[in-house]
Each structure stands twice: as structure tokens, then as C-alpha cells.
Amino acid sequence: MNDRILQVDNKVMKRLYNLDTNAHMDGALPVKTKEMLGLVASMVLRCDDCIKYHVERCKAEGITEDELFEVFSIANIVGGTIVIPHTRRAVEYWDALSSQ
Amino acid sequence: MNDRILQVDNKVMKRLYNLDTNAHMDGALPVKTKEMLGLVASMVLRCDDCIKYHVERCKAEGITEDELFEVFSIANIVGGTIVIPHTRRAVEYWDALSSQ
Amino acid sequence: MNDRILQVDNKVMKRLYNLDTNAHMDGALPVKTKEMLGLVASMVLRCDDCIKYHVERCKAEGITEDELFEVFSIANIVGGTIVIPHTRRAVEYWDALSSQ
Amino acid sequence: MNDRILQVDNKVMKRLYNLDTNAHMDGALPVKTKEMLGLVASMVLRCDDCIKYHVERCKAEGITEDELFEVFSIANIVGGTIVIPHTRRAVEYWDALSSQ
Amino acid sequence: MNDRILQVDNKVMKRLYNLDTNAHMDGALPVKTKEMLGLVASMVLRCDDCIKYHVERCKAEGITEDELFEVFSIANIVGGTIVIPHTRRAVEYWDALSSQ
Amino acid sequence: MNDRILQVDNKVMKRLYNLDTNAHMDGALPVKTKEMLGLVASMVLRCDDCIKYHVERCKAEGITEDELFEVFSIANIVGGTIVIPHTRRAVEYWDALSSQ
């Protein structure tokens, strides 16, 4: 579906996709930190698809389960228990990735 | 005002304040990373008081301006241009802290 | 400013104002309960003007400080520590009303 | 389910449904513009059911794909990349409507 | 999945779960009122899992359909028509519980 | 403060500012429609600075008071009465612009 969207001649959408990639690239902060930032932002904004994406990227960057749960705990404290159902689905996805 | 709130005999409020402190303490992730996580969460949820608090804590943990702006850029990409006015106030506060 | 808005010939705005009043009137649930519902909703959505309005209405309906803080604690647990700054301002307003 | 809700003797819910219909009717602004306004609001608030409804209504009002993507681009810039998954589902629905 | 989360040695998550339970326990306000407060907060924050949980708890506390719809009407007025799809699913769940 | 931000060598922030400008430029949809879209998005996301900016831009594009109030009514219906305080400030700003 991303290809379908990028196929349309809409510069703003294309550049925003690029910017999102750029924002999470290695810079003053390492990729792993940026992916954790992306994850916590996605959790408090409660976007399951975004959470899945960043959990996967965090795993690829070598995040440990203890680190992951500390990201979760900040998201849940700052964002409230409304974040719990998203946390459950995030753990489910993390476990699925781990068992592959 | 926090003292006024903690003075009331309400366990839930007291413990939540404690938990918030706990969530940002040194653990599997260092304090500096956790403060950046708290900052990005506060930015996408657009809470100026919370942003100020975490900018101050980030500075105390030695965050550089380049690192700070990378946190800002993730908050603005993920949360949208609606975060820009809060970013302006965050920079204003950062500059005030720097000139002390 | 509400008068200014209602002066304009826009039926939707006028009726929405009416509906808001209607929704908080005595019905299957008493006014006091409804005002607490309006307060908790305003807190998790973090609207200071709305919080002030409902704190004032709750006080008029005879809410006690212990009850008020239990409403606050649900708002803070469900909505997260992002609600704390709004809680501080709510307590400040409550104290101002009490000292009149 | 809407019928089930309207069947209950609750005036506030009934009138709110009516008001929603009224707000999107032809007035100083034409229906097509209002449907685009409803769509962009639904996108930044990230409500898939509401997005689908307004995409369908926009199509009925003759919106072109280029226009639709400009609405999408404003929603994604203002609301952030958190809106992307909803945009993907909106395009999917638009394509399904187009192929009927 | 809650068990899976509580199994991990993360104090913040464990205590937050506890606090959520505590916040909804009998106190200055009765459980039924607190469950309605939890429900209205979940509705305006648009969390379907949380809404289901509180609808079930409200039913267990003897809420009537008229009372339930008055909670819904406050949620829909304060939170807007964006809450309607969640209200539909809440009524569906309420009906499923009633027909058991 | 925008200049201060753009002065920092952070490509993501600079490009996002550019994209925001681009998204509201004349295209398949005229500038006036896009400014109304930006306004309604800012209202339901409840960002006063953004609302002011778009009210000013809408006025520059020749929006009438009746049209403006129809944008307001969609924002208030979709986003709920939580939008009312922001609508009051928007009208105040509109009146200030008109009396210049």
C-alpha cells in the first residue's frame, strides 16, 4: 500500500515518507536510541501499526527485553493505563519475533 | 502545588508520583536515555510543563544541542507540525537554561 | 465570547451548546455524578477551561475534597502523568473557590 | 447499530446524530468542501470508521484522486506520520470504491 | 498476556497495574461511580478494550441501560462524534452481555 | 523562534517546515480550501497557535464569517465540546483581525 501511495504524484506525501526515514537514521544519537524514541512516541499516541514497526526495528538494533520493558514503563506512566492494551499487543509481537 | 496534592490522603496520587520518578531512574537504560524518552512522549502529547521538566533533566544529564534537536525532529515527524509551537517553547526554555 | 458565538446565525453551534447543557442535566444519573463524569473527561482530554468549569459545578453540587481527589486519581491513572500539570491547576482553582 | 442506539430514549444522542448530519449539509460552504473538512478532521483524530465514511461521501461528491491526496497530505503533515497507517487503509477503501 | 507482562521483573509496570485496580476500589466514591468514571475516560480517549472492560464492570455493579446511555451521551458530547463508532461497539458488547 | 530553529543544522526540522508550506500551496485544491483544512485539523487537535495562524491565512484568502463558522461547527461536532474554548479564542482573534 505504501508503493500505491508513493506512485501517486504527490510530493508532500513522498517527502514526508523520506523525512520519517531520515529522522530515524544514525546521527548525533545512534539508531537504537532513535528507534526507542519512535517506539515510545508511537505508544503514547497509541498506534499499533507504528508500535509493531518500531518493536521490530528495536529488535534488529539489539534491544534487550529489560530495555524494552523500560521503554514500555515510561510509555505507560506518561500515557496512562490507556496504553496497556497496546503494550499487550506489543509484547505479543515481540514474543512472535523472538520465537522465529 | 505538588506538596499540596501529596498532603491529601490519596494513595493513588502519591504512588503515581513515585512511579513516575521510578520509571525515569537508572536501570537497563541509563537516565539520559530515559529522559529523552520522557521528552519525546511529552512532545507528541503536547504538554508544555512536562516538556520543560524533561528539557531541564536532559540538560542536567549532559544532552548536546544536536542530540536535543534529533529528539525534537522525531517528535515533530511522528506527531506532526502541531508539535511545532511546543518545539519553539522548548527551544526558548533550552536557551534560557543555557544562558544561566 | 459565548454570547458573541451564539449571536452568529449558525444553528449547529447553538444546538451543540444546548446539547452540552442537556447532557449534564438531572436524569437517570444525578447532576453531581454527571459533573464528575464531565470533569474526568475534561481531565484526560486535558482542557483547562473545561476542568475549571466542571470543578466549579462539582463544588456547587457538594462534592467533598476526598471525592474530588478520587476523580483526579482515576483521571491521572487512566490518562497518565501528562494529566499532572492540569491536576495542579485544578487544585489551585478548587482552593481559590474554597477560600471565597 | 445506529438504529439500536437511536431506539433508546436518549435525546442527547439522537440530537447529536442529527447535528452531525446538519453540520455537513450545504450552506455557506458546499457539501464537497464540508466532506473534505470532515475527512481531514477524522484523519488527524485517527478514526478509521469515520475516515471510511467521509472518503465514501467525498467520492459521491466527485472528489478527484489528486484532490483526495492533497487532503491526505495536509492530514499527514499536520497530524504526523502516525496518520500513515490510516492513510493506507483510506487508499485501500478508495480503491475498493473505484473498482466497483 | 497480562500474566506475561507481570512475569517480567519490571516494578513500574507491576505497580501501575496495582494502582489501576486501587483507583477503582470503593472509597469516598462507590465502585459503581468509579467504573462510570473509568468508562467515560476510556470513551473520550477512544480505547475499545478499556471501554469493554468498564462496560462489563458497570454491568456487574448494576448500572441500568438508561444510566449507561447517559454516560455515553456525556462521552459523545464532550469527545465529539469521533466517539460514535466506539459507542456502537460498546452497545454491541452491552447487548452481548445482556443476552447471556 | 522559527529562525532560531532553522539556524540549527537539523535537516529533518528544516524540511518539515518546508513541507508544511508546500502542503498548503495551490494545487488540485485552491489555497483557501487548504487553509480551511489546516484550520479544522488544528481545531480538533486543539492547538491555539496553529488555529490563529490558519484563521489569519483564511482571512487573507477571503473567507467570510459564515464560512468560518461552518468550519468551526464541523470542528466542534467532530471534536466535541472540548473544542469550545479554542473556538472562543479563535473568534476573539478573528474579531481582532477584523477591527484592524
XYZ file of C-alpha atoms in Angstrom:
600
model
C 0.000 0.000 0.000
C 2.991 2.308 0.617
C 4.031 1.707 -3.037
C 0.491 2.565 -4.147
C 0.691 5.850 -2.214
C 4.180 6.746 -3.471
C 3.082 6.027 -7.034
C 0.653 8.950 -6.924
C 2.306 12.204 -7.947
C 2.032 13.901 -4.552
C 5.343 15.434 -3.470
C 4.304 16.144 0.112
C 3.484 12.512 0.874
C 6.694 11.258 -0.805
C 8.910 13.690 1.049
C 7.215 13.022 4.381
C 7.958 9.301 3.944
C 11.582 10.192 3.226
C 11.783 12.513 6.221
C 10.460 9.807 8.524
C 13.273 7.513 7.371
C 15.812 10.337 7.748
C 14.683 11.218 11.268
C 15.463 7.689 12.472
C 18.921 7.440 10.831
C 22.258 7.433 12.657
C 23.271 10.957 13.720
C 24.170 12.641 16.984
C 22.049 9.879 18.519
C 22.538 6.220 17.495
C 19.819 4.354 15.570
C 18.904 2.193 18.572
C 18.100 5.251 20.710
C 16.080 6.796 17.885
C 14.070 3.620 17.422
C 13.268 3.621 21.147
C 12.176 7.262 20.807
C 9.978 6.299 17.854
C 8.549 3.424 19.882
C 7.656 5.455 22.961
C 6.069 8.167 20.773
C 4.007 5.523 18.947
C 2.894 4.001 22.247
C 1.637 7.182 23.886
C -0.094 8.092 20.612
C -1.460 4.547 20.596
C -0.777 3.495 17.005
C -0.493 -0.322 16.854
C 0.990 -0.467 13.354
C 3.658 2.083 14.301
C 4.409 0.217 17.556
C 4.917 -3.065 15.675
C 7.243 -1.376 13.207
C 9.428 0.137 15.940
C 9.448 -3.051 18.077
C 10.796 -4.872 15.033
C 13.393 -2.168 14.380
C 14.413 -2.096 18.075
C 14.930 -5.867 17.997
C 17.074 -5.538 14.868
C 19.172 -2.977 16.776
C 19.734 -5.439 19.610
C 17.418 -4.104 22.309
C 17.110 -6.479 25.293
C 13.825 -7.451 26.916
C 14.688 -5.460 30.052
C 15.378 -2.367 27.972
C 12.166 -2.884 26.004
C 10.114 -3.097 29.189
C 11.688 0.113 30.472
C 10.520 1.839 27.295
C 7.079 0.308 27.900
C 7.029 1.506 31.507
C 7.746 5.119 30.527
C 5.043 4.952 27.848
C 2.524 3.554 30.338
C 3.350 6.023 33.127
C 3.358 9.094 30.899
C 0.464 7.983 28.667
C -1.634 6.194 31.316
C -3.264 2.786 31.567
C -4.966 3.518 28.276
C -1.637 2.339 26.816
C -1.941 -1.139 28.430
C -3.868 -2.853 25.590
C -1.249 -1.594 23.112
C 1.506 -2.863 25.422
C -0.105 -6.312 25.447
C -0.114 -6.395 21.661
C 3.483 -5.117 21.575
C 4.629 -7.952 23.877
C 2.712 -10.466 21.780
C 4.545 -9.216 18.688
C 7.897 -9.175 20.484
C 7.349 -12.813 21.528
C 6.403 -13.790 17.980
C 9.605 -12.170 16.673
C 11.675 -13.893 19.391
C 10.312 -17.345 18.591
C 11.160 -17.134 14.906
C 1.262 22.651 44.343
C 2.737 19.103 44.231
C 3.174 19.302 48.023
C -0.447 20.398 48.372
C -1.553 17.364 46.335
C 0.690 14.900 48.219
C -0.605 16.292 51.517
C -4.093 14.975 50.762
C -4.543 11.394 51.932
C -4.940 9.875 48.464
C -2.700 6.835 47.999
C -3.207 6.529 44.252
C -1.913 10.037 43.541
C 1.054 9.614 45.901
C 2.094 6.298 44.407
C 1.681 7.532 40.859
C 4.083 10.402 41.623
C 6.537 7.836 42.999
C 6.152 5.576 39.995
C 6.863 8.442 37.632
C 10.144 9.079 39.458
C 10.944 5.348 39.441
C 10.273 4.957 35.731
C 12.936 7.536 34.903
C 15.651 6.122 37.219
C 18.820 4.353 36.126
C 18.121 0.733 35.095
C 18.708 -1.349 31.994
C 18.615 2.018 30.213
C 20.650 4.976 31.509
C 18.900 8.065 32.945
C 19.819 10.212 29.939
C 18.050 7.858 27.518
C 15.004 7.694 29.772
C 14.806 11.473 29.988
C 14.899 11.675 26.186
C 12.093 9.084 26.095
C 10.116 11.183 28.595
C 10.768 14.264 26.480
C 9.627 12.786 23.179
C 6.487 11.371 24.850
C 5.697 14.792 26.356
C 6.213 16.470 22.983
C 3.895 14.266 20.952
C 1.304 14.534 23.749
C 1.921 18.279 23.681
C 2.303 19.052 27.387
C 4.426 22.202 27.815
C 5.048 21.779 31.555
C 6.197 18.190 31.020
C 8.432 19.245 28.096
C 10.111 21.916 30.228
C 10.715 19.438 33.015
C 12.348 16.897 30.700
C 14.402 19.511 28.800
C 15.834 20.571 32.145
C 16.527 16.976 33.176
C 18.089 16.206 29.761
C 20.401 19.203 30.142
C 21.402 18.012 33.620
C 22.267 14.648 32.040
C 24.564 16.340 29.516
C 22.492 16.199 26.333
C 24.039 18.235 23.487
C 22.080 20.635 21.294
C 22.468 18.303 18.296
C 21.059 15.399 20.286
C 18.218 17.564 21.587
C 17.251 18.599 18.072
C 17.222 14.967 16.957
C 14.737 14.235 19.732
C 12.729 17.246 18.529
C 12.825 16.041 14.919
C 11.427 12.615 15.822
C 8.683 14.260 17.909
C 7.781 16.592 15.028
C 7.809 13.894 12.340
C 5.815 11.371 14.345
C 3.475 13.902 15.999
C 3.149 16.352 13.101
C 3.556 20.094 12.695
C 1.073 20.508 15.550
C 4.167 19.936 17.704
C 5.979 22.997 16.260
C 4.640 25.603 18.741
C 5.711 23.337 21.616
C 9.133 22.915 19.993
C 9.507 26.701 19.823
C 8.770 26.994 23.540
C 11.134 24.089 24.285
C 13.981 25.834 22.424
C 13.202 29.076 24.224
C 13.479 27.251 27.555
C 16.667 25.439 26.475
C 18.237 28.794 25.547
C 17.190 30.296 28.883
C 18.820 27.367 30.722
C 21.979 27.684 28.596
C 22.406 31.404 29.289
C 22.245 30.972 33.070
C -17.415 35.324 23.970
C -20.119 32.601 24.153
C -22.717 35.330 23.506
C -20.696 36.528 20.523
C -20.697 32.983 19.125
C -24.400 32.367 19.759
C -25.208 35.706 18.104
C -23.985 34.382 14.757
C -26.721 32.603 12.823
C -25.147 29.140 12.991
C -27.651 26.507 14.129
C -25.099 23.743 14.660
C -23.063 25.746 17.186
C -26.209 26.918 19.026
C -27.662 23.432 19.286
C -24.353 21.913 20.372
C -24.203 24.417 23.239
C -27.742 23.391 24.198
C -26.920 19.701 23.978
C -23.921 20.130 26.260
C -26.198 21.689 28.882
C -28.782 18.929 28.366
C -26.245 16.133 28.708
C -25.303 17.324 32.208
C -28.896 17.767 33.492
C -30.609 15.574 36.090
C -31.784 12.271 34.555
C -31.238 8.597 35.295
C -27.984 9.826 36.839
C -27.946 12.777 39.265
C -26.291 16.094 38.312
C -23.392 15.543 40.725
C -22.411 12.259 39.049
C -22.695 13.837 35.609
C -20.482 16.734 36.621
C -17.855 14.271 37.846
C -18.119 12.462 34.509
C -17.662 15.779 32.699
C -14.683 16.548 34.926
C -12.866 13.256 34.368
C -13.469 13.518 30.604
C -12.073 17.073 30.596
C -9.030 15.967 32.570
C -7.978 13.067 30.350
C -8.561 15.304 27.307
C -6.531 17.948 29.137
C -8.711 21.025 28.639
C -8.012 23.517 31.467
C -11.028 25.740 30.788
C -13.353 22.725 30.804
C -11.735 21.377 34.003
C -12.274 24.700 35.773
C -15.899 24.784 34.693
C -16.605 21.273 35.993
C -14.644 21.775 39.252
C -16.874 24.768 39.923
C -20.027 22.820 39.060
C -18.892 19.852 41.208
C -18.357 22.189 44.156
C -21.830 23.659 43.660
C -23.188 20.089 43.776
C -21.489 19.480 47.115
C -18.542 17.299 46.146
C -16.087 16.752 49.035
C -12.311 17.072 48.709
C -11.880 13.301 49.136
C -14.351 12.630 46.341
C -12.678 15.232 44.130
C -9.283 13.606 44.613
C -10.714 10.210 43.716
C -11.923 11.703 40.431
C -8.415 13.156 39.983
C -6.778 9.800 40.708
C -8.834 7.999 38.048
C -8.036 10.755 35.530
C -4.311 10.516 36.310
C -4.151 6.709 36.233
C -6.150 6.345 33.025
C -4.706 9.424 31.294
C -1.147 9.230 32.652
C 1.207 11.650 34.345
C 0.630 14.019 31.435
C -2.507 14.938 33.399
C -0.490 16.086 36.461
C 0.011 19.742 35.406
C -3.739 20.026 34.794
C -4.407 18.447 38.197
C -2.180 21.063 39.831
C -4.159 23.862 38.202
C -7.442 22.155 39.149
C -6.396 22.007 42.818
C -5.303 25.638 42.672
C -8.750 26.575 41.354
C -10.510 24.375 43.923
C -8.550 26.097 46.712
C -9.412 29.525 45.312
C -13.120 28.599 45.280
C -12.877 27.198 48.837
C -11.289 30.341 50.241
C -14.015 32.618 48.892
C -26.212 -0.454 15.463
C -27.076 3.225 14.848
C -30.784 2.212 14.812
C -30.291 0.326 18.080
C -28.793 3.477 19.637
C -31.477 5.819 18.292
C -34.185 3.443 19.562
C -33.152 4.155 23.154
C -34.953 7.162 24.587
C -31.858 9.358 24.945
C -32.418 12.827 23.473
C -28.764 13.903 23.617
C -27.553 11.016 21.447
C -30.414 11.480 18.939
C -29.827 15.197 18.589
C -26.070 14.792 18.288
C -26.604 12.394 15.370
C -28.876 14.981 13.777
C -26.380 17.776 14.360
C -23.605 15.777 12.715
C -25.780 15.425 9.603
C -26.667 19.129 9.733
C -23.061 20.258 10.076
C -22.152 18.568 6.782
C -25.122 19.936 4.770
C -24.935 22.527 2.010
C -24.601 26.060 3.449
C -22.136 28.910 3.048
C -19.698 26.134 2.134
C -20.658 23.432 -0.406
C -21.111 19.791 0.687
C -17.914 18.681 -1.039
C -15.784 21.114 0.977
C -17.516 20.083 4.181
C -16.896 16.414 3.480
C -13.196 17.174 2.946
C -13.200 19.045 6.265
C -14.857 16.044 7.930
C -12.267 13.765 6.317
C -9.210 15.723 7.418
C -10.614 16.010 10.969
C -11.222 12.239 11.068
C -7.705 11.567 9.800
C -5.823 13.658 12.348
C -8.066 12.188 15.080
C -7.318 8.767 13.570
C -10.786 7.236 13.422
C -10.867 4.599 10.654
C -14.661 4.220 10.580
C -15.086 7.994 10.273
C -12.407 8.174 7.549
C -14.157 5.474 5.509
C -17.476 7.279 5.837
C -16.037 10.594 4.620
C -13.976 9.007 1.815
C -17.227 7.491 0.526
C -19.061 10.791 0.849
C -16.210 12.679 -0.849
C -16.313 10.230 -3.749
C -20.072 10.732 -4.065
C -19.398 14.489 -4.252
C -16.981 13.979 -7.162
C -13.603 14.451 -5.473
C -10.681 13.523 -7.754
C -7.734 11.374 -6.697
C -5.400 14.380 -6.817
C -7.708 16.352 -4.542
C -8.052 13.396 -2.177
C -4.279 13.067 -1.883
C -3.965 16.758 -1.092
C -6.397 16.265 1.785
C -4.275 13.269 2.852
C -1.065 15.304 2.662
C -2.428 18.037 4.943
C -3.658 15.394 7.419
C -0.239 13.687 7.418
C 1.780 16.902 7.756
C -0.369 18.398 10.497
C -1.054 15.108 12.306
C 2.303 13.421 11.710
C 3.429 10.043 10.391
C 1.153 8.456 12.985
C -1.544 9.134 10.373
C 0.204 6.953 7.727
C -1.425 3.612 8.659
C -4.848 5.288 8.480
C -3.919 6.794 5.111
C -3.022 3.324 3.814
C -6.429 1.995 4.854
C -8.132 5.071 3.349
C -6.427 4.468 -0.016
C -7.367 0.792 0.144
C -11.009 1.782 0.666
C -10.856 4.426 -2.070
C -9.507 1.803 -4.491
C -12.243 -0.645 -3.494
C -14.890 2.023 -4.160
C -13.282 2.909 -7.510
C -13.243 -0.684 -8.740
C -16.965 -1.217 -8.106
C -0.876 -11.509 28.175
C -1.201 -9.530 31.444
C 0.422 -12.503 33.233
C 3.218 -12.482 30.673
C 3.825 -8.784 31.365
C 3.683 -9.149 35.162
C 6.114 -12.083 34.970
C 8.861 -9.759 33.720
C 10.783 -8.183 36.570
C 9.653 -4.609 35.905
C 8.413 -2.906 39.076
C 6.899 0.119 37.343
C 4.557 -1.961 35.179
C 3.528 -4.170 38.136
C 2.777 -1.240 40.392
C 0.886 0.630 37.703
C -1.385 -2.394 37.260
C -1.947 -2.406 41.019
C -2.644 1.313 41.102
C -5.238 0.988 38.352
C -7.078 -1.598 40.461
C -6.734 0.595 43.561
C -8.059 3.696 41.827
C -11.336 1.937 41.014
C -11.899 0.453 44.512
C -14.587 1.548 46.973
C -13.614 4.788 48.740
C -15.186 8.211 49.176
C -16.943 7.362 45.907
C -18.673 3.994 45.421
C -17.305 1.429 42.917
C -20.219 1.972 40.519
C -19.456 5.685 40.189
C -15.754 4.972 39.704
C -16.480 2.433 36.980
C -18.616 5.031 35.182
C -15.731 7.500 35.512
C -13.365 4.869 34.070
C -15.835 4.241 31.248
C -16.284 7.871 30.233
C -12.490 8.409 30.334
C -11.964 5.331 28.127
C -14.598 6.545 25.682
C -13.239 10.044 25.123
C -9.735 8.536 24.823
C -11.268 6.013 22.414
C -9.803 2.760 23.728
C -12.132 -0.134 22.760
C -10.516 -2.715 25.058
C -10.781 -0.335 28.015
C -14.407 0.512 27.139
C -15.337 -3.191 27.053
C -13.690 -3.764 30.405
C -15.561 -0.898 32.071
C -18.918 -1.744 30.429
C -18.574 -5.211 31.916
C -17.630 -3.825 35.324
C -20.509 -1.288 35.198
C -22.958 -4.104 34.438
C -21.605 -6.103 37.373
C -22.246 -3.033 39.559
C -25.880 -2.913 38.422
C -25.867 0.027 36.012
C -29.153 0.358 34.102
C -29.380 0.914 30.353
C -30.673 4.471 30.882
C -27.714 5.265 33.122
C -25.299 3.691 30.641
C -26.665 5.815 27.812
C -26.280 8.956 29.911
C -22.597 8.083 30.355
C -22.420 7.545 26.575
C -24.092 10.897 25.885
C -21.576 12.811 28.013
C -18.706 10.980 26.298
C -20.115 11.783 22.857
C -20.841 15.446 23.606
C -17.508 16.151 25.264
C -15.431 13.948 22.945
C -17.360 14.551 19.711
C -18.872 12.336 17.038
C -15.479 10.681 16.702
C -16.678 8.672 19.729
C -19.722 7.271 17.838
C -18.002 4.172 16.353
C -16.747 3.271 19.838
C -20.262 3.802 21.237
C -21.639 1.405 18.632
C -19.156 -1.268 19.687
C -19.904 -0.572 23.372
C -23.646 -1.096 22.802
C -22.928 -4.279 20.855
C -20.894 -5.576 23.803
C -23.544 -4.479 26.313
C -26.198 -6.368 24.321
C -23.984 -9.472 24.177
C -23.546 -9.340 27.967
C -27.309 -8.824 28.464
C -28.260 -11.828 26.343
C -26.026 -14.229 28.236
C 11.986 31.408 17.320
C 11.395 29.695 13.930
C 14.611 31.362 12.699
C 16.457 30.095 15.762
C 15.255 26.549 14.991
C 16.073 26.736 11.281
C 19.550 28.057 12.129
C 20.431 24.745 13.765
C 21.839 22.264 11.275
C 18.987 19.770 11.511
C 17.730 18.753 8.054
C 14.600 16.994 9.270
C 13.228 20.080 11.028
C 14.075 22.354 8.069
C 12.443 20.063 5.535
C 9.363 19.527 7.676
C 8.860 23.319 7.826
C 9.176 23.392 4.029
C 6.742 20.525 3.599
C 4.158 22.256 5.773
C 4.355 25.298 3.494
C 4.168 23.059 0.402
C 1.136 21.149 1.652
C -0.891 24.361 1.876
C 0.088 25.726 -1.574
C -2.212 25.988 -4.579
C -2.659 22.616 -6.295
C -5.598 20.421 -7.233
C -7.312 22.226 -4.346
C -7.185 26.042 -4.042
C -5.271 27.705 -1.168
C -8.474 28.816 0.544
C -9.776 25.236 0.826
C -6.401 24.044 2.086
C -6.308 26.733 4.747
C -9.760 25.673 5.923
C -8.498 22.073 6.052
C -5.490 23.226 8.083
C -7.826 25.164 10.371
C -10.222 22.303 11.074
C -7.280 19.943 11.711
C -5.749 22.458 14.144
C -9.068 22.863 15.932
C -9.791 19.193 16.563
C -6.144 18.748 17.660
C -6.654 21.839 19.838
C -3.526 23.834 19.044
C -4.226 27.548 19.676
C -1.116 28.849 17.894
C -1.931 26.764 14.815
C -5.579 27.900 14.891
C -4.532 31.566 14.993
C -2.166 31.050 12.088
C -4.845 29.423 9.912
C -7.577 31.923 10.897
C -5.247 34.678 9.696
C -4.459 32.808 6.467
C -8.168 32.068 5.879
C -8.978 35.765 6.280
C -6.234 36.662 3.787
C -7.874 34.207 1.362
C -11.219 35.967 1.715
C -13.171 33.588 3.902
C -16.496 35.058 5.103
C -17.740 34.891 8.692
C -20.487 32.421 7.713
C -17.943 30.135 6.069
C -15.627 30.418 9.079
C -18.421 29.426 11.454
C -19.239 26.398 9.303
C -15.618 25.293 9.659
C -15.975 25.873 13.416
C -19.197 23.864 13.571
C -17.601 20.829 11.895
C -14.615 21.063 14.254
C -16.914 21.254 17.292
C -19.213 18.428 16.200
C -16.424 16.049 15.208
C -14.047 17.029 18.023
C -16.620 17.658 20.768
C -17.328 20.475 23.195
C -13.711 20.232 24.298
C -13.099 22.394 21.219
C -15.334 25.223 22.519
C -12.644 27.135 24.488
C -10.418 27.091 21.392
C -13.356 28.312 19.281
C -13.841 31.230 21.682
C -10.199 32.235 21.290
C -10.433 31.792 17.516
C -13.433 34.154 17.345
C -11.626 36.644 19.568
C -8.664 36.591 17.164
C -10.943 36.826 14.121
C -12.625 39.897 15.632
C -9.249 41.474 16.405
C -8.160 40.946 12.779
C -11.464 42.361 11.504
C -11.227 45.528 13.577
C -7.764 46.411 12.282
